[in-house]
Amino acid sequence: MDLSLIREDIDKVDKEIIELFQKRMDLCEEVAKYKLSVGKAILDKGREDSKIEKVQTFVDDESMKVALSDLFRQIMSSSRKLQYKFMEQNSATVRAECEIVDKIETQGAKVCYQGIEGAYSYLAMKRYFGEDVDGYNVPTFDAAMKEVAEGRADFAVLPIENSTAGIVNDTYDLLMKYDNYIVADLVYEIDHALLGLPGAKVSDISKVYSHPQGLMQCSHYLDEHLDWDRIATTNTSLGAKKVLSDGDIHQAAIASREAAKVFGLEVIASEIRNEKNNATRFVIISKKRSFAKDAKTMSICFEIAHEAGSLYGILSHIKYNGLNMTKIQSRPIEGKMWQWRFYVDFEGNVNDAAVLNAMRGIEAESTYLKFLGNY
């Protein structure tokens, strides 16, 4: 037995397979033209399932049946993606509902943020919109989103993820609750400090206040002081404000150095974060679907059927169109036990043909799709 001869025969068979595959894809173009003319959906799950059942009858071996099922599902997936390209002229749903601008207009904008002066959201707002921004605070993330949704604010600034503590669940959930959009983002370096009353020392402290993320991001330092009570607040600066208002030398807050200046506190321990490279990504939220022409990140949310391979099928549209997925995150669907919705970021612009093609495929094959922004 000569292995090289066997491989030559395999190469010949592979060439025949490729020729037949090309012929099949050419026929799929004709199918796409027909579906476009009659308004028929690309995905016909019943047809695909019956096709799988039929091809499996051509072999007896059970392992071959499984292999054929995998092969033909991949072939039909490639077929659908080709057909979506032909439907692209009708797939510009996202682009048609968007206003593309040279840059996001911030002059004279009214901006809200969660927390109080000195909070990291406040600092991020100042960095993005400038020192003279017309900004105001609200008590919760939900309130910030509502201000934008109801037109009282042009923009909101919300944290969405931290490099060490992970995602901010509330922000993701609120992107589903409100018809607002991400129009920009920025990364702000987090430099937590332990703040106390003037004259306070670390040895005086018995209680420490901060946002849960602040406590989490400084857990290593706090573990060195296990006798301290850790008390969560809705914002890092609110903890600093409480220390000032209570006037108790035994209390401290984990917050920014700027918060110390705002409330007249002293830094009694610095650089207490777990990771020196600690940063939070903030998103700029708007009610308007206005996106910068040089936007390079797409954010979407989708739900899928609870069955094998469904997530792979959706993500394959991103891969097939040559797009780079930069993030995927899951969150439980309210009222549906053990079912999840997925948040995905990938590189691209709403004007890109590849993005529109991917979006058409994802929309057709998911049970729900929401466009969250392009920035």
CSV table of C-alpha atoms in Angstrom, one decimal:
chain,number,residue,atom,x,y,z
A,1,MET,CA,0.0,0.0,0.0
A,2,ASP,CA,1.4,3.4,-1.1
A,3,LEU,CA,0.3,6.3,1.1
A,4,SER,CA,1.2,8.9,-1.5
A,5,LEU,CA,-1.0,7.2,-4.1
A,6,ILE,CA,-3.9,7.1,-1.6
A,7,ARG,CA,-3.4,10.8,-0.9
A,8,GLU,CA,-3.4,11.5,-4.7
A,9,ASP,CA,-6.8,9.8,-4.9
A,10,ILE,CA,-8.0,11.8,-1.9
A,11,ASP,CA,-6.9,15.0,-3.7
A,12,LYS,CA,-8.9,14.0,-6.8
A,13,VAL,CA,-12.0,13.4,-4.7
A,14,ASP,CA,-11.5,16.7,-3.0
A,15,LYS,CA,-11.3,18.5,-6.3
A,16,GLU,CA,-14.6,16.9,-7.4
A,17,ILE,CA,-16.1,17.9,-4.1
A,18,ILE,CA,-15.0,21.5,-4.6
A,19,GLU,CA,-16.4,21.6,-8.1
A,20,LEU,CA,-19.7,20.2,-6.9
A,21,PHE,CA,-19.7,22.6,-4.0
A,22,GLN,CA,-19.2,25.5,-6.4
A,23,LYS,CA,-22.0,24.2,-8.6
A,24,ARG,CA,-24.3,24.0,-5.5
A,25,MET,CA,-23.4,27.6,-4.5
A,26,ASP,CA,-24.2,28.8,-8.0
A,27,LEU,CA,-27.7,27.2,-7.7
A,28,CYS,CA,-28.0,29.0,-4.3
A,29,GLU,CA,-27.6,32.3,-6.1
A,30,GLU,CA,-30.7,31.4,-8.2
A,31,VAL,CA,-32.6,30.5,-5.1
A,32,ALA,CA,-31.7,33.9,-3.6
A,33,LYS,CA,-32.9,35.7,-6.7
A,34,TYR,CA,-36.2,33.8,-6.4
A,35,LYS,CA,-36.6,34.5,-2.7
A,36,LEU,CA,-35.9,38.1,-3.3
A,37,SER,CA,-38.5,38.4,-6.0
A,38,VAL,CA,-41.3,36.8,-3.9
A,39,GLY,CA,-40.2,38.1,-0.5
A,40,LYS,CA,-39.5,34.7,1.0
A,41,ALA,CA,-37.2,34.4,4.0
A,42,ILE,CA,-33.8,33.0,3.6
A,43,LEU,CA,-33.9,30.6,6.5
A,44,ASP,CA,-36.3,27.7,6.0
A,45,LYS,CA,-35.6,25.5,9.0
A,46,GLY,CA,-38.2,22.9,8.1
A,47,ARG,CA,-36.5,22.4,4.7
A,48,GLU,CA,-33.1,22.2,6.3
A,49,ASP,CA,-34.2,19.6,8.9
A,50,SER,CA,-35.9,17.4,6.3
A,51,LYS,CA,-32.7,17.7,4.1
A,52,ILE,CA,-30.6,16.4,7.0
A,53,GLU,CA,-32.9,13.5,7.6
A,54,LYS,CA,-32.8,12.6,3.9
A,55,VAL,CA,-29.0,12.6,3.5
A,56,GLN,CA,-28.7,10.5,6.6
A,57,THR,CA,-30.7,7.7,4.9
A,58,PHE,CA,-27.9,7.3,2.3
A,59,VAL,CA,-25.6,5.7,4.9
A,60,ASP,CA,-26.0,3.0,7.5
A,61,ASP,CA,-23.2,3.7,9.9
A,62,GLU,CA,-24.4,5.9,12.8
A,63,SER,CA,-21.1,7.8,13.1
A,64,MET,CA,-21.4,8.6,9.3
A,65,LYS,CA,-24.9,9.9,9.9
A,66,VAL,CA,-23.6,12.3,12.5
A,67,ALA,CA,-20.7,13.3,10.2
A,68,LEU,CA,-23.1,13.9,7.3
A,69,SER,CA,-25.4,16.0,9.5
A,70,ASP,CA,-22.5,18.2,10.5
A,71,LEU,CA,-21.3,18.5,6.9
A,72,PHE,CA,-24.6,19.5,5.4
A,73,ARG,CA,-25.5,21.9,8.2
A,74,GLN,CA,-22.2,23.7,7.5
A,75,ILE,CA,-22.9,23.6,3.7
A,76,MET,CA,-26.4,25.0,4.3
A,77,SER,CA,-25.0,27.7,6.6
A,78,SER,CA,-22.6,28.8,3.9
A,79,SER,CA,-25.5,28.8,1.4
A,80,ARG,CA,-27.6,31.1,3.6
A,81,LYS,CA,-24.7,33.5,4.1
A,82,LEU,CA,-24.3,33.7,0.3
A,83,GLN,CA,-28.0,34.3,-0.1
A,84,TYR,CA,-27.9,37.1,2.5
A,85,LYS,CA,-25.4,38.9,0.3
A,86,PHE,CA,-27.9,38.9,-2.5
A,87,MET,CA,-30.5,40.3,-0.2
A,88,GLU,CA,-28.3,43.1,1.0
A,89,GLN,CA,-30.1,45.9,-0.9
A,90,ASN,CA,-33.1,45.1,1.3
A,91,SER,CA,-31.1,44.7,4.5
A,92,ALA,CA,-30.1,48.3,5.2
A,93,THR,CA,-32.6,48.5,8.1
A,94,VAL,CA,-29.9,49.6,10.5
A,95,ARG,CA,-28.3,52.1,8.1
A,96,ALA,CA,-31.6,53.6,7.0
A,97,GLU,CA,-32.6,54.4,10.5
A,98,CYS,CA,-29.3,56.0,11.4
A,99,GLU,CA,-28.0,59.5,10.9
A,100,ILE,CA,-24.3,59.5,10.0
A,101,VAL,CA,-22.5,62.7,11.1
A,102,ASP,CA,-18.9,64.0,10.9
A,103,LYS,CA,-18.7,63.9,14.7
A,104,ILE,CA,-21.0,63.7,17.7
A,105,GLU,CA,-22.2,67.2,18.5
A,106,THR,CA,-21.6,68.0,22.1
A,107,GLN,CA,-21.6,71.8,22.1
A,108,GLY,CA,-24.3,73.1,24.5
A,109,ALA,CA,-25.4,69.6,25.4
A,110,LYS,CA,-27.1,68.8,28.7
A,111,VAL,CA,-25.4,65.7,30.3
A,112,CYS,CA,-26.4,63.6,33.3
A,113,TYR,CA,-24.4,61.1,35.3
A,114,GLN,CA,-25.1,58.8,38.2
A,115,GLY,CA,-23.6,59.8,41.6
A,116,ILE,CA,-22.4,63.1,42.8
A,117,GLU,CA,-19.5,65.5,42.2
A,118,GLY,CA,-16.1,63.7,42.5
A,119,ALA,CA,-17.5,60.3,41.3
A,120,TYR,CA,-15.7,58.6,38.5
A,121,SER,CA,-18.8,59.1,36.2
A,122,TYR,CA,-18.5,62.8,36.9
A,123,LEU,CA,-14.8,62.7,36.1
A,124,ALA,CA,-15.4,60.8,32.9
A,125,MET,CA,-18.1,63.3,31.9
A,126,LYS,CA,-15.6,66.1,32.4
A,127,ARG,CA,-13.0,64.4,30.3
A,128,TYR,CA,-15.3,63.7,27.4
A,129,PHE,CA,-17.4,66.9,27.3
A,130,GLY,CA,-15.0,69.3,28.8
A,131,GLU,CA,-14.7,71.3,32.0
A,132,ASP,CA,-17.5,73.6,31.1
A,133,VAL,CA,-20.1,70.8,30.5
A,134,ASP,CA,-23.7,71.5,31.5
A,135,GLY,CA,-23.9,68.4,33.7
A,136,TYR,CA,-26.1,67.3,36.5
A,137,ASN,CA,-26.4,64.2,38.7
A,138,VAL,CA,-29.1,61.6,39.3
A,139,PRO,CA,-29.2,58.9,42.0
A,140,THR,CA,-29.2,55.7,39.8
A,141,PHE,CA,-28.2,54.4,36.4
A,142,ASP,CA,-31.8,53.8,35.6
A,143,ALA,CA,-32.6,57.5,36.3
A,144,ALA,CA,-29.8,58.5,34.0
A,145,MET,CA,-31.1,56.4,31.2
A,146,LYS,CA,-34.6,57.7,31.8
A,147,GLU,CA,-33.4,61.3,31.6
A,148,VAL,CA,-32.1,60.7,28.1
A,149,ALA,CA,-35.1,58.6,27.0
A,150,GLU,CA,-37.5,61.4,28.1
A,151,GLY,CA,-35.5,64.2,26.5
A,152,ARG,CA,-34.4,66.0,29.7
A,153,ALA,CA,-30.7,65.2,28.9
A,154,ASP,CA,-29.0,65.0,25.6
A,155,PHE,CA,-26.5,62.4,26.9
A,156,ALA,CA,-25.8,60.2,29.9
A,157,VAL,CA,-22.4,58.9,31.0
A,158,LEU,CA,-22.5,55.3,32.4
A,159,PRO,CA,-19.8,52.8,33.3
A,160,ILE,CA,-20.1,49.5,31.4
A,161,GLU,CA,-17.0,47.5,32.4
A,162,ASN,CA,-13.9,47.5,34.5
A,163,SER,CA,-10.7,45.9,33.6
A,164,THR,CA,-10.4,44.0,36.9
A,165,ALA,CA,-14.0,43.7,38.2
A,166,GLY,CA,-15.7,43.0,34.9
A,167,ILE,CA,-19.0,44.2,33.5
A,168,VAL,CA,-21.5,46.5,35.1
A,169,ASN,CA,-24.6,44.4,34.9
A,170,ASP,CA,-27.1,47.2,35.4
A,171,THR,CA,-25.8,49.1,32.4
A,172,TYR,CA,-26.2,46.1,30.1
A,173,ASP,CA,-29.7,45.5,31.4
A,174,LEU,CA,-30.7,49.1,30.9
A,175,LEU,CA,-29.6,49.1,27.3
A,176,MET,CA,-32.4,46.6,26.8
A,177,LYS,CA,-34.9,48.5,28.9
A,178,TYR,CA,-34.6,51.8,27.1
A,179,ASP,CA,-34.5,52.8,23.4
A,180,ASN,CA,-31.2,54.7,23.9
A,181,TYR,CA,-28.0,54.1,22.0
A,182,ILE,CA,-24.2,54.1,22.6
A,183,VAL,CA,-22.7,56.9,20.5
A,184,ALA,CA,-19.2,57.0,22.1
A,185,ASP,CA,-17.0,55.5,24.7
A,186,LEU,CA,-13.9,56.4,26.7
A,187,VAL,CA,-11.6,54.6,29.1
A,188,TYR,CA,-10.8,56.3,32.4
A,189,GLU,CA,-8.0,55.1,34.6
A,190,ILE,CA,-9.1,54.3,38.1
A,191,ASP,CA,-6.9,55.3,41.0
A,192,HIS,CA,-8.6,54.4,44.3
A,193,ALA,CA,-7.5,56.0,47.5
A,194,LEU,CA,-8.6,55.5,51.1
A,195,LEU,CA,-10.1,58.8,52.3
A,196,GLY,CA,-10.6,59.9,55.9
A,197,LEU,CA,-11.2,63.0,58.0
A,198,PRO,CA,-8.2,65.4,58.4
A,199,GLY,CA,-5.8,63.8,60.9
A,200,ALA,CA,-7.2,60.3,60.6
A,201,LYS,CA,-4.8,57.4,60.3
A,202,VAL,CA,-5.2,53.9,58.9
A,203,SER,CA,-5.1,52.5,62.5
A,204,ASP,CA,-8.2,54.6,63.4
A,205,ILE,CA,-10.5,53.0,60.7
A,206,SER,CA,-13.1,50.5,61.5
A,207,LYS,CA,-15.7,51.1,58.7
A,208,VAL,CA,-15.1,51.7,55.0
A,209,TYR,CA,-17.6,52.9,52.5
A,210,SER,CA,-17.6,52.6,48.7
A,211,HIS,CA,-19.5,51.3,45.7
A,212,PRO,CA,-19.5,47.5,45.4
A,213,GLN,CA,-17.1,47.8,42.4
A,214,GLY,CA,-14.7,49.9,44.5
A,215,LEU,CA,-14.7,47.4,47.3
A,216,MET,CA,-14.1,44.6,44.9
A,217,GLN,CA,-11.3,46.4,43.1
A,218,CYS,CA,-9.5,47.0,46.4
A,219,SER,CA,-10.3,43.6,48.0
A,220,HIS,CA,-6.6,42.7,48.5
A,221,TYR,CA,-6.0,45.8,50.5
A,222,LEU,CA,-9.2,45.3,52.5
A,223,ASP,CA,-8.2,41.7,53.2
A,224,GLU,CA,-5.3,43.1,55.2
A,225,HIS,CA,-7.8,44.8,57.5
A,226,LEU,CA,-10.4,42.0,58.1
A,227,ASP,CA,-11.7,43.8,61.2
A,228,TRP,CA,-13.1,46.6,59.0
A,229,ASP,CA,-16.8,46.7,58.2
A,230,ARG,CA,-17.2,47.0,54.4
A,231,ILE,CA,-20.4,49.0,53.6
A,232,ALA,CA,-21.6,49.4,50.0
A,233,THR,CA,-22.9,52.7,48.7
A,234,THR,CA,-24.5,53.5,45.4
A,235,ASN,CA,-21.5,55.6,44.4
A,236,THR,CA,-17.9,56.0,45.5
A,237,SER,CA,-18.3,59.7,46.2
A,238,LEU,CA,-21.4,59.1,48.3
A,239,GLY,CA,-19.2,57.2,50.6
A,240,ALA,CA,-16.8,60.1,50.9
A,241,LYS,CA,-19.7,62.5,51.5
A,242,LYS,CA,-21.0,60.2,54.3
A,243,VAL,CA,-17.5,60.2,56.0
A,244,LEU,CA,-17.6,64.0,56.0
A,245,SER,CA,-21.2,64.4,57.2
A,246,ASP,CA,-20.8,61.9,60.0
A,247,GLY,CA,-17.6,63.4,61.2
A,248,ASP,CA,-16.4,60.1,62.5
A,249,ILE,CA,-12.7,59.5,62.5
A,250,HIS,CA,-13.2,55.8,62.5
A,251,GLN,CA,-14.9,55.9,59.0
A,252,ALA,CA,-13.2,56.0,55.6
A,253,ALA,CA,-14.2,55.8,52.0
A,254,ILE,CA,-12.6,54.3,48.9
A,255,ALA,CA,-12.9,56.9,46.2
A,256,SER,CA,-11.0,59.2,43.9
A,257,ARG,CA,-8.4,61.8,44.9
A,258,GLU,CA,-10.7,64.3,43.3
A,259,ALA,CA,-13.5,63.3,45.8
A,260,ALA,CA,-11.1,64.1,48.6
A,261,LYS,CA,-10.7,67.6,47.3
A,262,VAL,CA,-14.5,68.0,46.8
A,263,PHE,CA,-15.3,66.9,50.4
A,264,GLY,CA,-12.3,68.2,52.2
A,265,LEU,CA,-11.0,64.8,53.2
A,266,GLU,CA,-7.4,63.5,53.3
A,267,VAL,CA,-5.8,60.6,51.5
A,268,ILE,CA,-4.7,58.3,54.2
A,269,ALA,CA,-3.7,55.4,51.9
A,270,SER,CA,-3.0,55.6,48.1
A,271,GLU,CA,-2.8,53.2,45.3
A,272,ILE,CA,-4.8,50.5,47.1
A,273,ARG,CA,-6.4,49.0,44.0
A,274,ASN,CA,-5.7,45.3,43.3
A,275,GLU,CA,-4.3,45.9,39.8
A,276,LYS,CA,-2.2,48.9,39.0
A,277,ASN,CA,-3.6,48.9,35.4
A,278,ASN,CA,-7.2,49.4,36.5
A,279,ALA,CA,-9.5,51.3,34.2
A,280,THR,CA,-13.2,51.6,33.6
A,281,ARG,CA,-14.8,51.9,30.2
A,282,PHE,CA,-17.7,54.5,30.1
A,283,VAL,CA,-20.3,54.7,27.4
A,284,ILE,CA,-21.9,57.9,26.2
A,285,ILE,CA,-25.7,57.3,25.8
A,286,SER,CA,-28.0,59.2,23.5
A,287,LYS,CA,-31.6,58.9,22.4
A,288,LYS,CA,-30.7,59.9,18.8
A,289,ARG,CA,-29.4,57.3,16.4
A,290,SER,CA,-26.6,59.6,15.3
A,291,PHE,CA,-23.3,58.0,14.8
A,292,ALA,CA,-19.9,59.3,13.7
A,293,LYS,CA,-18.9,58.4,10.2
A,294,ASP,CA,-15.6,57.0,11.5
A,295,ALA,CA,-17.3,54.9,14.1
A,296,LYS,CA,-15.5,51.5,14.4
A,297,THR,CA,-17.3,49.4,17.0
A,298,MET,CA,-20.8,47.9,16.6
A,299,SER,CA,-22.7,46.8,19.7
A,300,ILE,CA,-25.7,44.5,19.4
A,301,CYS,CA,-27.9,42.3,21.7
A,302,PHE,CA,-29.6,39.1,20.6
A,303,GLU,CA,-31.6,36.2,21.9
A,304,ILE,CA,-31.5,32.7,20.3
A,305,ALA,CA,-33.3,29.4,20.3
A,306,HIS,CA,-32.3,27.2,23.2
A,307,GLU,CA,-30.8,24.4,21.0
A,308,ALA,CA,-27.4,23.0,20.1
A,309,GLY,CA,-25.3,25.1,17.8
A,310,SER,CA,-27.6,28.2,17.8
A,311,LEU,CA,-24.9,30.5,19.3
A,312,TYR,CA,-22.3,29.2,16.9
A,313,GLY,CA,-24.6,29.8,14.0
A,314,ILE,CA,-25.2,33.4,14.9
A,315,LEU,CA,-21.5,34.2,15.6
A,316,SER,CA,-20.5,32.6,12.3
A,317,HIS,CA,-22.1,35.5,10.5
A,318,ILE,CA,-19.5,37.8,12.0
A,319,LYS,CA,-16.7,35.4,11.1
A,320,TYR,CA,-18.0,34.8,7.6
A,321,ASN,CA,-18.1,38.5,6.8
A,322,GLY,CA,-14.5,39.0,8.0
A,323,LEU,CA,-15.4,41.0,11.0
A,324,ASN,CA,-13.5,40.9,14.3
A,325,MET,CA,-15.6,40.1,17.4
A,326,THR,CA,-14.1,42.0,20.4
A,327,LYS,CA,-16.5,41.1,23.2
A,328,ILE,CA,-19.3,38.7,24.0
A,329,GLN,CA,-21.3,38.8,27.3
A,330,SER,CA,-24.4,36.9,28.4
A,331,ARG,CA,-27.1,38.0,30.8
A,332,PRO,CA,-30.1,36.0,32.0
A,333,ILE,CA,-33.5,36.8,30.3
A,334,GLU,CA,-35.9,38.0,32.9
A,335,GLY,CA,-38.8,35.5,33.4
A,336,LYS,CA,-37.1,32.7,31.4
A,337,MET,CA,-35.1,30.3,33.7
A,338,TRP,CA,-31.7,29.3,32.3
A,339,GLN,CA,-32.1,31.3,29.1
A,340,TRP,CA,-29.7,34.0,28.1
A,341,ARG,CA,-29.4,37.0,25.9
A,342,PHE,CA,-26.0,37.9,24.4
A,343,TYR,CA,-24.3,41.2,24.0
A,344,VAL,CA,-21.7,41.3,21.3
A,345,ASP,CA,-19.2,44.0,20.1
A,346,PHE,CA,-17.5,43.7,16.8
A,347,GLU,CA,-15.4,45.9,14.6
A,348,GLY,CA,-17.3,47.7,11.9
A,349,ASN,CA,-19.4,50.7,10.7
A,350,VAL,CA,-23.0,50.8,9.8
A,351,ASN,CA,-22.0,51.8,6.3
A,352,ASP,CA,-19.9,48.7,5.7
A,353,ALA,CA,-21.4,46.1,3.4
A,354,ALA,CA,-19.9,43.3,5.5
A,355,VAL,CA,-21.6,44.7,8.6
A,356,LEU,CA,-25.0,45.0,6.9
A,357,ASN,CA,-24.7,41.5,5.6
A,358,ALA,CA,-23.8,40.1,9.0
A,359,MET,CA,-26.7,42.0,10.6
A,360,ARG,CA,-29.2,40.6,8.1
A,361,GLY,CA,-28.1,37.1,8.9
A,362,ILE,CA,-28.1,37.6,12.6
A,363,GLU,CA,-31.6,39.2,12.4
A,364,ALA,CA,-33.0,36.4,10.4
A,365,GLU,CA,-31.6,33.6,12.5
A,366,SER,CA,-32.0,35.0,16.0
A,367,THR,CA,-35.3,35.2,17.9
A,368,TYR,CA,-34.6,38.8,18.8
A,369,LEU,CA,-32.0,41.4,17.8
A,370,LYS,CA,-31.4,44.9,19.1
A,371,PHE,CA,-28.9,47.3,17.7
A,372,LEU,CA,-27.2,49.1,20.6
A,373,GLY,CA,-24.9,51.5,18.8
A,374,ASN,CA,-22.0,52.3,16.6
A,375,TYR,CA,-19.1,54.3,18.0
